Rosetta silent file (secondary structure, phi, psi, omega in degrees, C-alpha in Angstrom):
SEQUENCE: MEQILTDKYGQTVPVKPPRKTIAIVDDSYAEQITGALMPVAKSNDWQLVSLLLGGCDFGSESVPSARNEKCQAFNKAAKNYVLKLKPDGVFTISTDTVPDPPNESVIPGYEAAVQTFTVAAIDVIGVRDNARSAENIASCVSSHGADDCALQQSEHLAPENPSAFLNEIDGAHMIDLTDQYCKDGICHAVTGNILVYMDDHHLTADFVQTMAPALGTRIAAATGWQVK
SCORE:     score description
SCORE:     0.000 S_00000001
   1 L     0.000  134.610 -179.542   11.432   20.170   20.170 S_00000001
   2 L   -69.390  150.539 -174.469   10.273   19.750   23.757 S_00000001
   3 H   -55.329  -38.118 -176.301   12.313   17.441   25.980 S_00000001
   4 H   -63.948  -18.275 -178.681    9.484   14.956   26.444 S_00000001
   5 H   -95.241  -17.326 -165.666    9.547   14.251   22.694 S_00000001
   6 H   -60.101  -41.326 -178.817   13.278   13.894   22.098 S_00000001
   7 L   -94.313    8.228  177.595   13.666   10.154   22.712 S_00000001
   8 L  -113.966    7.269 -177.007   10.277    9.346   21.161 S_00000001
   9 E   -96.242  138.648  175.015   11.013   10.952   17.806 S_00000001
  10 E  -147.596  166.062  175.946   11.887    8.978   14.704 S_00000001
  11 E  -157.107  156.426  174.525   11.890    9.386   10.959 S_00000001
  12 L   -77.124  171.253  178.972   12.431    7.436    7.779 S_00000001
  13 L   -53.962  128.901 -175.942   15.472    8.064    5.582 S_00000001
  14 L   -54.013  135.901  176.944   15.211   11.719    4.509 S_00000001
  15 L  -112.739  127.038 -176.865   13.536   12.294    1.154 S_00000001
  16 L  -129.332  115.724  -15.003   14.488   15.495   -0.687 S_00000001
  17 L   -85.366  148.453  177.371   12.073   16.834   -1.553 S_00000001
  18 L   -74.887  145.175  174.552    9.286   14.609   -0.217 S_00000001
  19 L   -71.875  -33.854  176.008    6.007   14.467   -2.106 S_00000001
  20 E  -144.241  149.756  170.153    4.227   14.256    1.241 S_00000001
  21 E  -117.158  127.173 -177.339    5.261   14.497    4.874 S_00000001
  22 E  -121.057  127.441  176.091    3.276   12.363    7.295 S_00000001
  23 E   -99.489  126.547  178.818    3.507   12.635   11.087 S_00000001
  24 E  -101.104  117.286 -175.400    2.666    9.462   13.020 S_00000001
  25 E  -130.289  119.259  179.084    1.402   10.333   16.488 S_00000001
  26 E   167.352 -146.144 -178.288    0.054    7.781   18.955 S_00000001
  27 L  -117.517 -154.368 -175.391    1.086    4.656   20.852 S_00000001
  28 H   -66.268  -20.053  179.668    2.239    1.129   19.990 S_00000001
  29 H   -73.611  -37.887  172.810   -0.852    0.479   17.870 S_00000001
  30 H   -68.672  -36.697  179.430    0.094    3.237   15.436 S_00000001
  31 H   -60.586  -41.555 -178.842    3.671    1.979   15.589 S_00000001
  32 H   -67.273  -39.884 -179.064    2.611   -1.484   14.473 S_00000001
  33 H   -72.181  -17.749  174.693    0.539   -0.173   11.546 S_00000001
  34 H   -58.118  -27.047  176.977    3.535    1.910   10.482 S_00000001
  35 H   -61.621  -26.200  174.519    4.849   -1.389    9.141 S_00000001
  36 H   -87.843  -29.403 -178.354    2.143   -1.151    6.465 S_00000001
  37 H   -75.085  -34.585 -175.141    2.605    2.582    5.943 S_00000001
  38 H   -60.238  -43.821  176.316    6.366    2.455    5.351 S_00000001
  39 H   -62.894  -35.896  177.440    6.203    0.548    2.027 S_00000001
  40 H   -64.298  -44.002  179.893    3.528    2.969    0.835 S_00000001
  41 H   -62.874  -43.210 -178.696    5.709    5.904    1.860 S_00000001
  42 H   -63.323  -40.678 -178.545    8.777    4.476    0.138 S_00000001
  43 H   -70.606  -19.915 -174.094    6.904    3.898   -3.122 S_00000001
  44 H  -117.587   11.634  178.814    5.535    7.439   -3.115 S_00000001
  45 L    57.403   44.909  174.620    8.518    9.468   -1.844 S_00000001
  46 E   -96.361  144.102  172.053    6.814   10.373    1.424 S_00000001
  47 E   -95.958  126.472  175.960    8.755   11.433    4.493 S_00000001
  48 E  -106.328  134.827  170.772    7.536    9.845    7.711 S_00000001
  49 E  -125.907  143.114 -175.695    8.212   11.312   11.132 S_00000001
  50 E  -127.726  143.033  173.605    6.984    9.618   14.285 S_00000001
  51 E  -131.671   99.492 -169.671    6.142   10.678   17.815 S_00000001
  52 E  -128.789  130.880  176.936    5.188    7.502   19.684 S_00000001
  53 L  -131.269  117.658 -178.484    4.711    6.790   23.377 S_00000001
  54 L   -57.081  136.010  178.397    3.697    3.301   24.481 S_00000001
  55 L    74.852   13.106 -176.635    0.387    3.138   26.323 S_00000001
  56 L  -126.493   91.879  177.391   -0.523    6.696   25.330 S_00000001
  57 L   -71.237  154.263 -172.621   -3.358    6.966   22.821 S_00000001
  58 L   -96.303  121.466  176.366   -3.651   10.305   21.064 S_00000001
  59 L  -169.603  165.546  177.881   -6.510   12.622   21.911 S_00000001
  60 L   -84.629  171.603  176.647   -7.195   15.941   23.553 S_00000001
  61 L   -98.940   30.567  178.297   -8.309   16.372   27.147 S_00000001
  62 L   -70.065  -20.135  174.401  -11.558   17.978   26.016 S_00000001
  63 L  -130.613  155.469 -179.258  -13.330   15.002   27.606 S_00000001
  64 L   -58.584  140.745  177.893  -12.265   12.951   30.649 S_00000001
  65 L  -140.144  170.583  178.417   -9.695   10.248   29.926 S_00000001
  66 L   -96.828   13.302 -177.906   -7.597    7.758   31.857 S_00000001
  67 L   -68.653  138.183  177.046   -4.330    9.205   30.515 S_00000001
  68 L   -78.895  176.900 -175.156   -1.642    9.857   33.117 S_00000001
  69 H   -62.303  -39.685 -179.215    0.227   13.154   33.425 S_00000001
  70 H   -63.498  -43.140  179.628    3.134   12.014   31.251 S_00000001
  71 H   -63.876  -43.610  179.491    0.781   10.949   28.463 S_00000001
  72 H   -61.990  -41.821  179.695   -1.151   14.214   28.625 S_00000001
  73 H   -66.867  -39.736  178.642    2.083   16.207   28.473 S_00000001
  74 H   -62.932  -46.846 -179.025    3.349   14.086   25.585 S_00000001
  75 H   -62.324  -39.694  178.478    0.156   14.543   23.588 S_00000001
  76 H   -64.417  -44.749  179.855    0.186   18.299   24.125 S_00000001
  77 H   -66.012  -39.875  179.189    3.821   18.544   23.048 S_00000001
  78 H   -64.282  -42.094  178.079    3.209   16.279   20.042 S_00000001
  79 H   -59.472  -46.968 -178.871    0.228   18.377   18.971 S_00000001
  80 H   -64.153  -38.586  179.253    2.278   21.568   19.175 S_00000001
  81 H   -64.155  -44.896 -179.004    5.158   19.993   17.255 S_00000001
  82 H   -64.172  -42.064  179.164    2.867   18.829   14.463 S_00000001
  83 H   -62.244  -33.601  177.698    1.184   22.223   14.187 S_00000001
  84 H   -75.955  -38.950 -179.674    4.615   23.807   13.841 S_00000001
  85 H   -66.662  -36.993 -177.677    5.856   21.166   11.366 S_00000001
  86 L    55.329   58.773  176.602    2.717   21.527    9.205 S_00000001
  87 L   -72.250  172.298  176.415    2.910   18.091    7.540 S_00000001
  88 L   -72.167  -32.135 -178.178    0.513   17.041    4.823 S_00000001
  89 E  -153.563  159.831  174.082   -1.086   14.531    7.125 S_00000001
  90 E  -117.929  133.362 -177.346   -1.187   13.016   10.608 S_00000001
  91 E  -110.620  121.757 -173.989   -1.465    9.227   10.972 S_00000001
  92 E  -142.295  175.589  169.586   -3.172    7.962   14.124 S_00000001
  93 E  -102.425  133.767 -171.124   -5.358    5.233   15.595 S_00000001
  94 L   -98.778  -24.450 -177.834   -8.979    6.328   15.878 S_00000001
  95 E  -126.052  166.827  179.895  -10.634    3.710   18.079 S_00000001
  96 E  -130.571  125.223  176.553   -9.803    1.701   21.157 S_00000001
  97 E  -108.280  145.517  175.301  -10.819   -1.909   21.697 S_00000001
  98 E  -127.565  142.786 -173.311  -10.791   -3.720   25.025 S_00000001
  99 E   -86.232  -22.934 -170.786  -11.106   -7.503   25.360 S_00000001
 100 L  -145.909  104.159   -7.054  -12.836   -7.979   28.703 S_00000001
 101 L   -74.283  150.655 -176.282  -15.635   -7.157   28.502 S_00000001
 102 E   -58.302  133.485  179.767  -15.309   -6.683   24.735 S_00000001
 103 E  -161.506  151.406  174.987  -15.916   -3.102   23.643 S_00000001
 104 E  -140.476  132.297 -179.262  -14.816   -0.653   20.960 S_00000001
 105 E  -149.664  164.603  175.701  -15.170    3.114   21.063 S_00000001
 106 E   -67.182  138.913 -179.775  -13.621    6.280   19.686 S_00000001
 107 L   -58.568  134.537 -179.478  -10.517    7.288   21.635 S_00000001
 108 L   -54.084  130.083  178.332  -11.363    9.947   24.257 S_00000001
 109 L    76.119    6.575 -175.650  -10.791   13.443   22.913 S_00000001
 110 H   -68.179  -41.716 -178.851  -10.010   12.137   19.430 S_00000001
 111 H   -59.738  -43.587  179.231  -12.620   14.218   17.616 S_00000001
 112 H   -64.961  -37.999  178.716  -11.278   17.437   19.138 S_00000001
 113 H   -64.931  -42.625  177.847   -7.711   16.417   18.252 S_00000001
 114 H   -58.646  -46.757 -178.175   -8.740   15.734   14.665 S_00000001
 115 H   -64.404  -32.806  177.162  -10.390   19.145   14.402 S_00000001
 116 H   -58.707  -41.371 -178.263   -7.274   20.848   15.771 S_00000001
 117 H   -80.339  -42.412 -176.946   -5.290   19.530   12.819 S_00000001
 118 H   -66.325  -33.357  175.680   -7.894   19.831   10.079 S_00000001
 119 H   -62.492  -28.948  178.349   -8.543   23.461   10.976 S_00000001
 120 L   -89.713   15.488  177.972   -4.826   23.980   10.372 S_00000001
 121 L    64.783   32.380  175.298   -5.193   22.387    6.905 S_00000001
 122 L  -111.728  120.542  178.912   -3.485   19.158    8.011 S_00000001
 123 E   -68.531  152.058  177.339   -5.251   15.984    6.924 S_00000001
 124 E  -123.744  124.411  175.100   -5.824   13.254    9.522 S_00000001
 125 E  -106.325  112.370 -177.983   -5.728    9.567    8.650 S_00000001
 126 E  -109.760  118.977 -178.828   -7.301    7.570   11.453 S_00000001
 127 E   -98.253  133.202  178.335   -6.959    3.786   11.372 S_00000001
 128 L   -64.362  142.186  178.430   -9.428    1.623   13.256 S_00000001
 129 L   -66.545  158.142  175.634   -7.978   -0.472   16.088 S_00000001
 130 L   -90.020  161.273  176.051   -7.687   -4.236   15.711 S_00000001
 131 L   -62.755  143.104  178.879   -9.614   -6.812   17.712 S_00000001
 132 L  -120.253  151.944 -178.353   -7.946   -7.736   20.993 S_00000001
 133 L  -113.785  159.660  175.469   -8.069  -10.971   22.948 S_00000001
 134 L   -84.428   -7.089  178.422   -7.991  -11.745   26.659 S_00000001
 135 L  -129.880  161.641  179.917   -5.324  -14.389   26.015 S_00000001
 136 L   -71.380  111.470 -174.900   -2.018  -14.552   24.149 S_00000001
 137 H   -71.690  -36.439  178.736   -3.025  -15.666   20.667 S_00000001
 138 H   -61.532  -42.559  178.037    0.490  -16.570   19.569 S_00000001
 139 H   -66.656  -37.541  178.113    0.838  -18.901   22.547 S_00000001
 140 H   -61.343  -45.175  179.450   -2.611  -20.318   21.837 S_00000001
 141 H   -60.932  -42.425  179.885   -1.636  -21.140   18.256 S_00000001
 142 H   -61.919  -36.369 -175.345    1.532  -22.832   19.467 S_00000001
 143 H   -89.215  -35.220 -169.618   -0.423  -24.959   21.936 S_00000001
 144 H  -124.280  -11.158 -176.177   -3.716  -25.628   20.165 S_00000001
 145 L    94.592  157.802 -172.049   -3.421  -24.685   16.500 S_00000001
 146 H   -63.203  -40.468 -174.219   -4.786  -21.717   14.584 S_00000001
 147 H   -61.885  -32.836 -178.064   -8.415  -22.801   14.284 S_00000001
 148 H   -81.475   -3.168 -173.665   -8.916  -22.932   18.048 S_00000001
 149 H  -116.938    6.106  178.470   -7.519  -19.433   18.534 S_00000001
 150 L   -71.372  157.477 -179.820   -9.625  -17.373   16.124 S_00000001
 151 E  -110.196  142.277  171.714  -11.833  -14.563   17.445 S_00000001
 152 E   -76.711  118.431 -176.413  -15.501  -13.950   16.708 S_00000001
 153 H   -55.729  -43.280 -176.229  -15.554  -10.504   15.115 S_00000001
 154 H   -65.581  -19.638 -178.753  -18.949   -9.592   16.573 S_00000001
 155 H   -92.525   -8.644 -174.040  -17.675  -10.300   20.079 S_00000001
 156 H  -127.477  -13.294  179.017  -14.568   -8.132   19.822 S_00000001
 157 L  -133.477  152.303  174.975  -15.391   -5.253   17.476 S_00000001
 158 L   -64.066  156.450 -179.891  -18.327   -2.900   17.060 S_00000001
 159 L   -57.352  -34.476  177.582  -20.678   -3.734   14.148 S_00000001
 160 L  -133.011  160.930  178.315  -19.348   -0.690   12.270 S_00000001
 161 L   -59.792  114.071 -177.366  -16.270    1.493   12.640 S_00000001
 162 L   -61.641  -22.038 -177.231  -17.169    3.802   15.573 S_00000001
 163 L   -92.781    2.393 -175.152  -15.016    6.600   14.157 S_00000001
 164 H   -58.845  -30.858 -178.388  -16.642    6.613   10.702 S_00000001
 165 H   -62.264  -20.929 -179.438  -18.750    9.674   11.568 S_00000001
 166 H   -71.092  -13.924  175.506  -15.539   11.735   11.642 S_00000001
 167 H   -62.264  -16.098  177.691  -15.359   11.431    7.854 S_00000001
 168 H   -72.003  -16.077  177.238  -17.868   14.281    7.856 S_00000001
 169 L   -82.221  126.589  179.008  -15.032   16.596    8.946 S_00000001
 170 L   -60.627  121.185  179.831  -13.250   18.068    5.928 S_00000001
 171 L    97.678   -3.018  177.514   -9.730   16.628    5.925 S_00000001
 172 E  -102.527  132.395 -174.243  -10.522   13.658    8.216 S_00000001
 173 E  -135.252  103.764 -178.419  -10.174   10.193    6.709 S_00000001
 174 E   -92.790  125.213 -173.832  -11.104    7.150    8.803 S_00000001
 175 E  -117.388  134.632 -177.982   -9.712    3.886    7.450 S_00000001
 176 L  -118.129  117.881  179.324  -10.827    0.383    8.398 S_00000001
 177 L  -106.617   14.267 -175.148   -8.493   -2.553    7.700 S_00000001
 178 H   -56.084  -36.832 -176.902  -10.538   -5.122    9.601 S_00000001
 179 H   -67.598   -7.877  178.494  -11.331   -7.099    6.446 S_00000001
 180 H   -77.217  -21.065  179.186   -7.638   -7.840    6.054 S_00000001
 181 L  -132.130   -9.652  175.284   -7.685  -10.294    8.953 S_00000001
 182 E  -112.148  119.854 -179.359  -11.384  -10.876    9.704 S_00000001
 183 E  -124.895  131.203  177.098  -13.266  -12.880    7.078 S_00000001
 184 L    52.991   39.177  175.684  -16.910  -13.948    7.295 S_00000001
 185 L    83.332    3.524 -179.836  -17.125  -12.837   10.910 S_00000001
 186 E  -118.239  126.553  175.253  -13.964  -14.646   12.031 S_00000001
 187 E   -95.483  106.976 -169.561  -10.727  -12.857   12.952 S_00000001
 188 L   -77.806  149.476  177.770   -8.130  -15.451   12.139 S_00000001
 189 L   -83.539  -25.872  177.912   -5.016  -16.203   14.160 S_00000001
 190 E  -136.395  132.641  177.991   -3.115  -17.244   11.038 S_00000001
 191 E  -132.713  124.764 -179.531   -3.682  -15.948    7.503 S_00000001
 192 L    58.094   38.001 -178.767   -1.784  -17.230    4.483 S_00000001
 193 L    65.677   16.926  177.627    0.573  -19.153    6.774 S_00000001
 194 E  -113.549  128.621  177.373    1.463  -15.900    8.543 S_00000001
 195 E   -66.161  126.748 -175.984    0.829  -15.504   12.268 S_00000001
 196 L   -80.738  -45.716 -175.957   -1.499  -12.524   12.712 S_00000001
 197 E  -106.589  139.994  175.612   -1.008  -11.761   16.412 S_00000001
 198 L   -93.187  -19.119  177.858    2.273  -11.540   18.312 S_00000001
 199 L  -152.509 -140.190 -179.992    0.506  -11.486   21.705 S_00000001
 200 L   -85.215  -14.271 -175.830   -3.012  -10.807   22.929 S_00000001
 201 L  -148.577  -13.697  177.657   -3.503   -7.541   21.059 S_00000001
 202 L   -96.878  143.905  177.867   -0.565   -6.545   18.820 S_00000001
 203 E   -85.384  152.241  179.100   -0.247   -7.729   15.228 S_00000001
 204 L   -74.619  152.858  178.974    2.974   -9.298   13.950 S_00000001
 205 H   -62.327  -39.103 -179.638    5.287   -7.263   11.732 S_00000001
 206 H   -62.000  -41.962 -179.276    5.110   -9.915    8.999 S_00000001
 207 H   -71.738  -42.123 -178.727    1.328   -9.753    8.862 S_00000001
 208 H   -57.250  -38.144  179.853    1.134   -5.966    9.037 S_00000001
 209 H   -61.805  -28.882  179.513    3.372   -5.715    5.965 S_00000001
 210 H   -70.163  -16.336 -179.347    0.821   -7.716    3.976 S_00000001
 211 L   -87.409   -2.688 -176.691   -1.709   -4.933    4.577 S_00000001
 212 H   -57.336  -47.353  179.508    0.394   -2.295    2.794 S_00000001
 213 H   -59.565  -42.395  179.666   -1.391   -2.542   -0.590 S_00000001
 214 H   -65.141  -40.913  179.668   -4.812   -2.247    1.047 S_00000001
 215 H   -63.542  -45.392  179.391   -3.669    0.683    3.173 S_00000001
 216 H   -60.580  -44.098  179.763   -2.236    2.517    0.174 S_00000001
 217 H   -62.378  -40.338 -176.637   -5.399    1.975   -1.867 S_00000001
 218 H   -76.557  -32.731  173.483   -7.600    3.196    0.957 S_00000001
 219 H   -63.084  -43.788  179.478   -5.498    6.255    1.684 S_00000001
 220 H   -61.172  -45.605 -178.520   -5.761    7.183   -2.004 S_00000001
 221 H   -65.646  -36.843 -176.285   -9.524    6.665   -2.039 S_00000001
 222 H   -76.988  -41.286 -172.263  -10.062    8.617    1.169 S_00000001
 223 H   -95.866  -24.456 -173.207   -7.749   11.570    0.544 S_00000001
 224 L    84.456    2.424  177.383   -7.691   11.861   -3.227 S_00000001
 225 L   -69.645  152.384  172.023   -3.878   11.727   -3.139 S_00000001
 226 L   -81.170  115.162 -176.940   -2.053    9.981   -5.948 S_00000001
 227 L  -126.176  125.653  179.078   -0.728    6.805   -4.363 S_00000001
 228 L   -77.370    0.000    0.000    1.238    4.138   -6.211 S_00000001
């Protein structure tokens, strides 16, 4: 393993033998959704390994990006590690949302990164990014109550998942969990008495865990894997 990866590597309790091995490669947004993936993995005897660098979305440099040198080096090393590991799948975030002005697009170089893995017979599970706010939603809820802190979905997310076209690539599976926290065009700050956002753009661990059943069902539907 290259030095740049050593303190960014993690794994769940070893499973022998695992039914599936999944590599999680990305930044803090993939890390947060791992909270939904871990219960699915535990129920299905999957081994999870993670390569996560904060502020470093995963994509190739086939198109211009704003990634710094460290991020580019990390992504290259992570790609090489995954190709050597040959897991059953790679778990990533497929889109990037920005709050001001609101916009959502496919992560730069993501399509090329997906193809690198699928050509090597490694499936790619790409989860759509969540809506982000220009203000701290948790603080807003504390000060004003949940109803005043909800987001209009149409103002913070694209009308459709921008990465959906990648489903045309054999082995690529784009998953959208937006309906788990956005209902009838409103992305709620609190759902089922659980705070959805921990800040302006990250979801709380408690809320992410509630998405585990939906994530498992959608992984099964997308990949054809048997998922409990």
